Amino acid sequence: MAATHLLSHSPSLPKTLKHPSTQYPFAPNPTFPFKTSPKSLNLRSVLNVKALLSQNPAKTLTSDPPTNPFQHCFSKSDDGFLYCEGLKVQDVMDSVERRPFYLYSKPQITRNFEAYNEALEGLRSIIGYAIKANNNYKILEHLRKLGCGAVLVSGNELRLALRAGFDPTRCIFNGNGKLLEDLVLAAQEGVFVNVDSEFDLDNIVSAARIAGKKVNVLLRINPDVDPQVHPYVATGNKNSKFGIRNEKLQWFLDAVKEHPNELKLVGAHCHLGSTITKVDIFRDAAVLMVNYIDEIRTQGFEINYLNIGGGLGIDYYHAGAVLPTPRDLIDTVRELVLSRDLNLIIEPGRSLIANTCCLVNRVTGVKTNGTKNFVVIDGSMAELIRPSLYGAYQHIELVSPTPPDAEISTFDVVGPVCESADFLGKDRELPTPPQGAGLVVHDAGAYCMSMASTYNLKMRPPEYWVEEDGSVAKIRHGETFEDHMRYFEGL
């Protein structure tokens, strides 16, 4: 496995670490004026691919669309610099405010969506982007314009989707604890609602009566298929807090029949978990689900939708693993869907957005304690909690070439937060970086900024993306201390 490969080859830790030379001090603050306009800002470096190629036609760049649509859009060039869509990440660092920030590729977001869209050709379908993965408003607007629907797990995500202009009839409201007031809004707007429990069904009925509208519902059934992932991100087994057990299916069907004026059962839903790398797991679940649909149809329900959830994994390890694509996923369930003349709903989140982004940090310094070497950066678990929370691996590398005499050692990459759990990566083989060097954590588009916090009063960072023309635009302002103090005004 890729994980085993990457975690097993690191050399033993040196007892001491050579301190980086003082001839590489912190870079001075950039003098380039920073623009806060929502329009694309022009960096003082060359911004577009054509200009970079004209400077050095032989240089290897990352400007061409990857042959695999889920290939990483951030990659090292022959010159030792990290590029995104042909743009040096170092140049972005030199031209924006000096703090950790998220940098996205807008073209990669488009490529990821198109991979799903093309895979679904020949099927009636809804691509429902899981907003919980990343709730940046500008990203949502872009996905909506591409043709995405939205998957919601809270009332505020529903409100955000509506604000971003998503078609409510292409939105699905999930969750095991949906509140009545949020369900009323969903009913008013015509959003699909997944039934998750007996009390959830009661609340949906009440919401339908308050809104004066019949609600299109799907039953979320736990197929008890093992997704073979971390238990924190497994959601479809029999002991999960989500969904209903198959042996309770008849009770729910009878309950729906008792409320013909409030509920219209239109489909069945399952969600197995996240970071799944074997598409036959989706097929196993789909086989069970279409059998449930057959059973439901025999009782007179006109059920037309199969929602197989999301959860397709990505290559976090950057070890060259061949992982399934959206087409691989869809092809495993295509014939089942067509055989029942169903509309297919899928709920990608991570696989649409994770590999489009890096968290860009600066090295504060390096140190050694005992047998451990540390690279201390300005980013932390406050900006990217997955490694601390799940023990998740995310690839880490330096943005620019290091001095020729830089010693290669094994480091833990850690932040300044006052917790031993504050690490972005452990046992990473890296050249010893100078102070101020850029360091990125890859594949940070999903479940990173959306899970960020202000712990230790670290303010949530700004977000930028590289546009199709190679320019850079800010898509979210970084939070400030003054933002924090506004919560206490007038008290």
PDB file of C-alpha atoms in Angstrom, residues 13-239:
ATOM      1  CA  LEU A  13      16.695  10.242  13.095  1.00  0.00           C
ATOM      2  CA  PRO A  14      19.997  12.034  13.557  1.00  0.00           C
ATOM      3  CA  LYS A  15      20.938  12.913  17.115  1.00  0.00           C
ATOM      4  CA  THR A  16      21.552  16.538  16.222  1.00  0.00           C
ATOM      5  CA  LEU A  17      20.501  18.828  13.459  1.00  0.00           C
ATOM      6  CA  LYS A  18      22.774  21.318  11.762  1.00  0.00           C
ATOM      7  CA  HIS A  19      21.243  24.769  12.198  1.00  0.00           C
ATOM      8  CA  PRO A  20      20.563  26.470   8.874  1.00  0.00           C
ATOM      9  CA  SER A  21      23.057  29.098   7.856  1.00  0.00           C
ATOM     10  CA  THR A  22      22.286  32.656   8.866  1.00  0.00           C
ATOM     11  CA  GLN A  23      22.837  33.747   5.277  1.00  0.00           C
ATOM     12  CA  TYR A  24      19.213  32.718   4.631  1.00  0.00           C
ATOM     13  CA  PRO A  25      17.275  34.989   6.981  1.00  0.00           C
ATOM     14  CA  PHE A  26      13.557  35.621   6.876  1.00  0.00           C
ATOM     15  CA  ALA A  27      12.691  37.260   3.580  1.00  0.00           C
ATOM     16  CA  PRO A  28      11.728  40.916   4.022  1.00  0.00           C
ATOM     17  CA  ASN A  29       8.089  41.926   3.798  1.00  0.00           C
ATOM     18  CA  PRO A  30       7.109  42.404   0.159  1.00  0.00           C
ATOM     19  CA  THR A  31       6.788  45.963  -1.056  1.00  0.00           C
ATOM     20  CA  PHE A  32       4.363  45.096  -3.825  1.00  0.00           C
ATOM     21  CA  PRO A  33       1.041  46.812  -3.072  1.00  0.00           C
ATOM     22  CA  PHE A  34      -1.613  44.280  -2.137  1.00  0.00           C
ATOM     23  CA  LYS A  35      -4.987  44.728  -3.781  1.00  0.00           C
ATOM     24  CA  THR A  36      -8.185  43.733  -2.021  1.00  0.00           C
ATOM     25  CA  SER A  37     -10.433  44.019  -5.049  1.00  0.00           C
ATOM     26  CA  PRO A  38     -12.570  40.932  -5.629  1.00  0.00           C
ATOM     27  CA  LYS A  39     -11.364  41.017  -9.218  1.00  0.00           C
ATOM     28  CA  SER A  40      -8.207  39.191 -10.234  1.00  0.00           C
ATOM     29  CA  LEU A  41      -5.061  40.858  -8.926  1.00  0.00           C
ATOM     30  CA  ASN A  42      -1.906  40.999 -11.031  1.00  0.00           C
ATOM     31  CA  LEU A  43       1.260  39.795  -9.339  1.00  0.00           C
ATOM     32  CA  ARG A  44       4.565  41.477 -10.043  1.00  0.00           C
ATOM     33  CA  SER A  45       5.872  38.161 -11.303  1.00  0.00           C
ATOM     34  CA  VAL A  46       4.840  36.718 -14.625  1.00  0.00           C
ATOM     35  CA  LEU A  47       1.368  35.318 -14.174  1.00  0.00           C
ATOM     36  CA  ASN A  48       0.425  33.391 -17.248  1.00  0.00           C
ATOM     37  CA  VAL A  49       1.711  30.274 -18.854  1.00  0.00           C
ATOM     38  CA  LYS A  50       2.562  31.842 -22.216  1.00  0.00           C
ATOM     39  CA  ALA A  51       4.818  34.412 -20.625  1.00  0.00           C
ATOM     40  CA  LEU A  52       6.610  31.781 -18.551  1.00  0.00           C
ATOM     41  CA  LEU A  53       7.174  29.613 -21.592  1.00  0.00           C
ATOM     42  CA  SER A  54       8.480  32.553 -23.608  1.00  0.00           C
ATOM     43  CA  GLN A  55      11.128  33.124 -20.939  1.00  0.00           C
ATOM     44  CA  ASN A  56      12.337  29.543 -21.033  1.00  0.00           C
ATOM     45  CA  PRO A  57      10.672  27.287 -23.616  1.00  0.00           C
ATOM     46  CA  ALA A  58      12.563  24.238 -22.355  1.00  0.00           C
ATOM     47  CA  LYS A  59      11.269  24.573 -18.811  1.00  0.00           C
ATOM     48  CA  THR A  60       8.911  21.862 -17.617  1.00  0.00           C
ATOM     49  CA  LEU A  61       5.710  23.472 -16.370  1.00  0.00           C
ATOM     50  CA  THR A  62       2.410  22.219 -15.057  1.00  0.00           C
ATOM     51  CA  SER A  63       0.265  24.321 -17.353  1.00  0.00           C
ATOM     52  CA  ASP A  64      -1.198  21.576 -19.512  1.00  0.00           C
ATOM     53  CA  PRO A  65      -4.345  19.909 -18.188  1.00  0.00           C
ATOM     54  CA  PRO A  66      -3.427  16.586 -16.581  1.00  0.00           C
ATOM     55  CA  THR A  67      -4.207  13.467 -18.595  1.00  0.00           C
ATOM     56  CA  ASN A  68      -5.820  12.046 -15.472  1.00  0.00           C
ATOM     57  CA  PRO A  69      -8.304  14.723 -14.365  1.00  0.00           C
ATOM     58  CA  PHE A  70      -7.553  13.959 -10.712  1.00  0.00           C
ATOM     59  CA  GLN A  71      -3.808  14.333 -11.170  1.00  0.00           C
ATOM     60  CA  HIS A  72      -2.175  16.873  -8.870  1.00  0.00           C
ATOM     61  CA  CYS A  73      -2.164  20.399 -10.271  1.00  0.00           C
ATOM     62  CA  PHE A  74       0.645  21.471  -7.920  1.00  0.00           C
ATOM     63  CA  SER A  75       3.964  19.966  -8.990  1.00  0.00           C
ATOM     64  CA  LYS A  76       7.690  20.626  -9.013  1.00  0.00           C
ATOM     65  CA  SER A  77       9.331  21.855 -12.205  1.00  0.00           C
ATOM     66  CA  ASP A  78      12.839  21.095 -13.400  1.00  0.00           C
ATOM     67  CA  ASP A  79      13.987  24.330 -11.780  1.00  0.00           C
ATOM     68  CA  GLY A  80      13.080  23.015  -8.321  1.00  0.00           C
ATOM     69  CA  PHE A  81      10.168  25.403  -7.777  1.00  0.00           C
ATOM     70  CA  LEU A  82       6.579  24.362  -7.052  1.00  0.00           C
ATOM     71  CA  TYR A  83       4.088  25.510  -9.677  1.00  0.00           C
ATOM     72  CA  CYS A  84       0.314  25.712  -9.872  1.00  0.00           C
ATOM     73  CA  GLU A  85      -1.125  26.034 -13.386  1.00  0.00           C
ATOM     74  CA  GLY A  86       2.240  27.357 -14.579  1.00  0.00           C
ATOM     75  CA  LEU A  87       2.511  29.926 -11.793  1.00  0.00           C
ATOM     76  CA  LYS A  88       5.283  29.837  -9.196  1.00  0.00           C
ATOM     77  CA  VAL A  89       3.840  29.417  -5.727  1.00  0.00           C
ATOM     78  CA  GLN A  90       6.819  31.402  -4.441  1.00  0.00           C
ATOM     79  CA  ASP A  91       5.712  34.386  -6.534  1.00  0.00           C
ATOM     80  CA  VAL A  92       2.261  34.211  -4.958  1.00  0.00           C
ATOM     81  CA  MET A  93       3.836  34.104  -1.498  1.00  0.00           C
ATOM     82  CA  ASP A  94       5.901  37.185  -2.289  1.00  0.00           C
ATOM     83  CA  SER A  95       2.845  39.149  -3.374  1.00  0.00           C
ATOM     84  CA  VAL A  96       0.175  38.488  -0.745  1.00  0.00           C
ATOM     85  CA  GLU A  97      -0.201  39.213   2.953  1.00  0.00           C
ATOM     86  CA  ARG A  98       2.354  37.471   5.121  1.00  0.00           C
ATOM     87  CA  ARG A  99       0.434  34.694   6.831  1.00  0.00           C
ATOM     88  CA  PRO A 100      -0.623  31.126   6.026  1.00  0.00           C
ATOM     89  CA  PHE A 101      -3.088  30.997   3.154  1.00  0.00           C
ATOM     90  CA  TYR A 102      -4.962  28.509   1.015  1.00  0.00           C
ATOM     91  CA  LEU A 103      -4.172  28.537  -2.706  1.00  0.00           C
ATOM     92  CA  TYR A 104      -6.566  26.819  -5.138  1.00  0.00           C
ATOM     93  CA  SER A 105      -6.563  26.057  -8.837  1.00  0.00           C
ATOM     94  CA  LYS A 106      -9.857  27.147 -10.353  1.00  0.00           C
ATOM     95  CA  PRO A 107      -9.146  25.170 -13.575  1.00  0.00           C
ATOM     96  CA  GLN A 108      -8.598  22.015 -11.502  1.00  0.00           C
ATOM     97  CA  ILE A 109     -11.990  22.449  -9.861  1.00  0.00           C
ATOM     98  CA  THR A 110     -13.470  22.583 -13.351  1.00  0.00           C
ATOM     99  CA  ARG A 111     -11.532  19.510 -14.478  1.00  0.00           C
ATOM    100  CA  ASN A 112     -12.699  17.532 -11.463  1.00  0.00           C
ATOM    101  CA  PHE A 113     -16.330  18.434 -12.103  1.00  0.00           C
ATOM    102  CA  GLU A 114     -16.048  17.581 -15.800  1.00  0.00           C
ATOM    103  CA  ALA A 115     -14.614  14.172 -14.897  1.00  0.00           C
ATOM    104  CA  TYR A 116     -17.846  13.378 -13.064  1.00  0.00           C
ATOM    105  CA  ASN A 117     -20.045  15.023 -15.671  1.00  0.00           C
ATOM    106  CA  GLU A 118     -18.500  13.037 -18.523  1.00  0.00           C
ATOM    107  CA  ALA A 119     -18.625   9.798 -16.539  1.00  0.00           C
ATOM    108  CA  LEU A 120     -22.374  10.239 -16.077  1.00  0.00           C
ATOM    109  CA  GLU A 121     -23.092  10.582 -19.794  1.00  0.00           C
ATOM    110  CA  GLY A 122     -26.089   8.460 -20.735  1.00  0.00           C
ATOM    111  CA  LEU A 123     -27.596   8.576 -17.241  1.00  0.00           C
ATOM    112  CA  ARG A 124     -30.170  10.900 -15.711  1.00  0.00           C
ATOM    113  CA  SER A 125     -28.237  12.272 -12.790  1.00  0.00           C
ATOM    114  CA  ILE A 126     -27.531  14.948 -10.205  1.00  0.00           C
ATOM    115  CA  ILE A 127     -23.994  15.762  -9.099  1.00  0.00           C
ATOM    116  CA  GLY A 128     -24.605  17.051  -5.585  1.00  0.00           C
ATOM    117  CA  TYR A 129     -21.485  18.754  -4.232  1.00  0.00           C
ATOM    118  CA  ALA A 130     -21.107  18.103  -0.488  1.00  0.00           C
ATOM    119  CA  ILE A 131     -20.807  21.637   0.875  1.00  0.00           C
ATOM    120  CA  LYS A 132     -19.393  20.371   4.179  1.00  0.00           C
ATOM    121  CA  ALA A 133     -16.117  19.612   2.361  1.00  0.00           C
ATOM    122  CA  ASN A 134     -15.494  23.279   1.577  1.00  0.00           C
ATOM    123  CA  ASN A 135     -18.026  26.079   1.971  1.00  0.00           C
ATOM    124  CA  ASN A 136     -16.173  28.918   0.228  1.00  0.00           C
ATOM    125  CA  TYR A 137     -18.862  31.042  -1.400  1.00  0.00           C
ATOM    126  CA  LYS A 138     -16.870  31.781  -4.578  1.00  0.00           C
ATOM    127  CA  ILE A 139     -16.148  28.078  -5.067  1.00  0.00           C
ATOM    128  CA  LEU A 140     -19.836  27.289  -4.601  1.00  0.00           C
ATOM    129  CA  GLU A 141     -20.804  29.873  -7.206  1.00  0.00           C
ATOM    130  CA  HIS A 142     -18.312  28.356  -9.641  1.00  0.00           C
ATOM    131  CA  LEU A 143     -19.584  24.805  -9.098  1.00  0.00           C
ATOM    132  CA  ARG A 144     -23.175  25.958  -9.467  1.00  0.00           C
ATOM    133  CA  LYS A 145     -22.348  27.605 -12.797  1.00  0.00           C
ATOM    134  CA  LEU A 146     -20.745  24.350 -13.958  1.00  0.00           C
ATOM    135  CA  GLY A 147     -24.025  22.524 -13.254  1.00  0.00           C
ATOM    136  CA  CYS A 148     -23.618  21.142  -9.740  1.00  0.00           C
ATOM    137  CA  GLY A 149     -26.385  20.582  -7.288  1.00  0.00           C
ATOM    138  CA  ALA A 150     -25.642  20.731  -3.569  1.00  0.00           C
ATOM    139  CA  VAL A 151     -25.696  18.337  -0.626  1.00  0.00           C
ATOM    140  CA  LEU A 152     -26.483  19.967   2.713  1.00  0.00           C
ATOM    141  CA  VAL A 153     -26.072  18.803   6.283  1.00  0.00           C
ATOM    142  CA  SER A 154     -27.207  21.906   8.170  1.00  0.00           C
ATOM    143  CA  GLY A 155     -29.664  24.725   7.879  1.00  0.00           C
ATOM    144  CA  ASN A 156     -26.903  27.235   7.264  1.00  0.00           C
ATOM    145  CA  GLU A 157     -25.486  25.130   4.444  1.00  0.00           C
ATOM    146  CA  LEU A 158     -28.984  25.166   2.950  1.00  0.00           C
ATOM    147  CA  ARG A 159     -29.112  28.951   3.266  1.00  0.00           C
ATOM    148  CA  LEU A 160     -25.663  29.272   1.738  1.00  0.00           C
ATOM    149  CA  ALA A 161     -26.622  27.068  -1.213  1.00  0.00           C
ATOM    150  CA  LEU A 162     -29.699  29.181  -1.848  1.00  0.00           C
ATOM    151  CA  ARG A 163     -27.642  32.380  -1.568  1.00  0.00           C
ATOM    152  CA  ALA A 164     -25.161  30.956  -4.088  1.00  0.00           C
ATOM    153  CA  GLY A 165     -28.005  30.341  -6.533  1.00  0.00           C
ATOM    154  CA  PHE A 166     -28.242  26.545  -6.508  1.00  0.00           C
ATOM    155  CA  ASP A 167     -31.436  25.074  -7.941  1.00  0.00           C
ATOM    156  CA  PRO A 168     -33.301  23.794  -4.842  1.00  0.00           C
ATOM    157  CA  THR A 169     -34.695  20.872  -6.826  1.00  0.00           C
ATOM    158  CA  ARG A 170     -31.093  19.701  -7.305  1.00  0.00           C
ATOM    159  CA  CYS A 171     -30.268  19.937  -3.595  1.00  0.00           C
ATOM    160  CA  ILE A 172     -30.380  17.144  -1.015  1.00  0.00           C
ATOM    161  CA  PHE A 173     -30.713  17.771   2.728  1.00  0.00           C
ATOM    162  CA  ASN A 174     -28.945  15.084   4.781  1.00  0.00           C
ATOM    163  CA  GLY A 175     -28.234  14.742   8.475  1.00  0.00           C
ATOM    164  CA  ASN A 176     -29.196  12.733  11.519  1.00  0.00           C
ATOM    165  CA  GLY A 177     -30.378  15.717  13.561  1.00  0.00           C
ATOM    166  CA  LYS A 178     -32.115  18.113  11.181  1.00  0.00           C
ATOM    167  CA  LEU A 179     -33.980  20.899  13.006  1.00  0.00           C
ATOM    168  CA  LEU A 180     -37.631  21.695  12.401  1.00  0.00           C
ATOM    169  CA  GLU A 181     -37.021  25.291  11.306  1.00  0.00           C
ATOM    170  CA  ASP A 182     -34.443  24.144   8.768  1.00  0.00           C
ATOM    171  CA  LEU A 183     -36.761  21.441   7.467  1.00  0.00           C
ATOM    172  CA  VAL A 184     -39.474  24.069   6.994  1.00  0.00           C
ATOM    173  CA  LEU A 185     -37.124  26.056   4.779  1.00  0.00           C
ATOM    174  CA  ALA A 186     -36.244  22.901   2.831  1.00  0.00           C
ATOM    175  CA  ALA A 187     -39.931  22.127   2.353  1.00  0.00           C
ATOM    176  CA  GLN A 188     -40.673  25.664   1.197  1.00  0.00           C
ATOM    177  CA  GLU A 189     -37.863  25.566  -1.356  1.00  0.00           C
ATOM    178  CA  GLY A 190     -38.578  22.081  -2.749  1.00  0.00           C
ATOM    179  CA  VAL A 191     -35.333  20.456  -1.608  1.00  0.00           C
ATOM    180  CA  PHE A 192     -34.986  16.659  -1.470  1.00  0.00           C
ATOM    181  CA  VAL A 193     -34.859  15.486   2.151  1.00  0.00           C
ATOM    182  CA  ASN A 194     -33.365  12.225   3.373  1.00  0.00           C
ATOM    183  CA  VAL A 195     -35.282  10.468   6.134  1.00  0.00           C
ATOM    184  CA  ASP A 196     -32.782   9.400   8.792  1.00  0.00           C
ATOM    185  CA  SER A 197     -34.862   8.200  11.772  1.00  0.00           C
ATOM    186  CA  GLU A 198     -38.329   7.942  13.259  1.00  0.00           C
ATOM    187  CA  PHE A 199     -38.130  11.372  14.885  1.00  0.00           C
ATOM    188  CA  ASP A 200     -36.676  12.815  11.674  1.00  0.00           C
ATOM    189  CA  LEU A 201     -39.716  11.530   9.802  1.00  0.00           C
ATOM    190  CA  ASP A 202     -42.009  13.181  12.358  1.00  0.00           C
ATOM    191  CA  ASN A 203     -40.178  16.485  11.957  1.00  0.00           C
ATOM    192  CA  ILE A 204     -40.380  16.315   8.163  1.00  0.00           C
ATOM    193  CA  VAL A 205     -44.130  15.733   8.381  1.00  0.00           C
ATOM    194  CA  SER A 206     -44.485  18.734  10.711  1.00  0.00           C
ATOM    195  CA  ALA A 207     -42.355  20.871   8.397  1.00  0.00           C
ATOM    196  CA  ALA A 208     -44.495  19.921   5.405  1.00  0.00           C
ATOM    197  CA  ARG A 209     -47.641  20.989   7.259  1.00  0.00           C
ATOM    198  CA  ILE A 210     -46.109  24.305   8.338  1.00  0.00           C
ATOM    199  CA  ALA A 211     -44.838  25.028   4.823  1.00  0.00           C
ATOM    200  CA  GLY A 212     -48.037  23.811   3.213  1.00  0.00           C
ATOM    201  CA  LYS A 213     -46.029  21.749   0.730  1.00  0.00           C
ATOM    202  CA  LYS A 214     -45.451  18.072   0.100  1.00  0.00           C
ATOM    203  CA  VAL A 215     -41.800  17.060   0.629  1.00  0.00           C
ATOM    204  CA  ASN A 216     -39.913  14.767  -1.728  1.00  0.00           C
ATOM    205  CA  VAL A 217     -38.109  12.312   0.553  1.00  0.00           C
ATOM    206  CA  LEU A 218     -35.567   9.528   0.202  1.00  0.00           C
ATOM    207  CA  LEU A 219     -35.044   6.832   2.810  1.00  0.00           C
ATOM    208  CA  ARG A 220     -31.441   6.671   3.995  1.00  0.00           C
ATOM    209  CA  ILE A 221     -30.802   2.964   4.436  1.00  0.00           C
ATOM    210  CA  ASN A 222     -27.667   1.538   6.054  1.00  0.00           C
ATOM    211  CA  PRO A 223     -26.596  -1.313   3.763  1.00  0.00           C
ATOM    212  CA  ASP A 224     -24.008  -2.467   6.353  1.00  0.00           C
ATOM    213  CA  VAL A 225     -21.199  -2.541   3.795  1.00  0.00           C
ATOM    214  CA  ASP A 226     -17.700  -2.113   5.239  1.00  0.00           C
ATOM    215  CA  PRO A 227     -16.010   0.789   3.405  1.00  0.00           C
ATOM    216  CA  GLN A 228     -12.574  -0.217   4.798  1.00  0.00           C
ATOM    217  CA  VAL A 229     -11.727   3.308   5.958  1.00  0.00           C
ATOM    218  CA  HIS A 230     -10.953   5.088   9.233  1.00  0.00           C
ATOM    219  CA  PRO A 231     -13.883   4.527  11.639  1.00  0.00           C
ATOM    220  CA  TYR A 232     -14.423   8.292  11.976  1.00  0.00           C
ATOM    221  CA  VAL A 233     -15.378   8.501   8.295  1.00  0.00           C
ATOM    222  CA  ALA A 234     -17.362   5.272   7.987  1.00  0.00           C
ATOM    223  CA  THR A 235     -21.084   6.037   7.867  1.00  0.00           C
ATOM    224  CA  GLY A 236     -22.974   3.094   6.394  1.00  0.00           C
ATOM    225  CA  ASN A 237     -22.502   0.241   8.843  1.00  0.00           C
ATOM    226  CA  LYS A 238     -25.132  -1.162  11.144  1.00  0.00           C
ATOM    227  CA  ASN A 239     -23.847   0.686  14.220  1.00  0.00           C
TER     228      ASN A 239
END
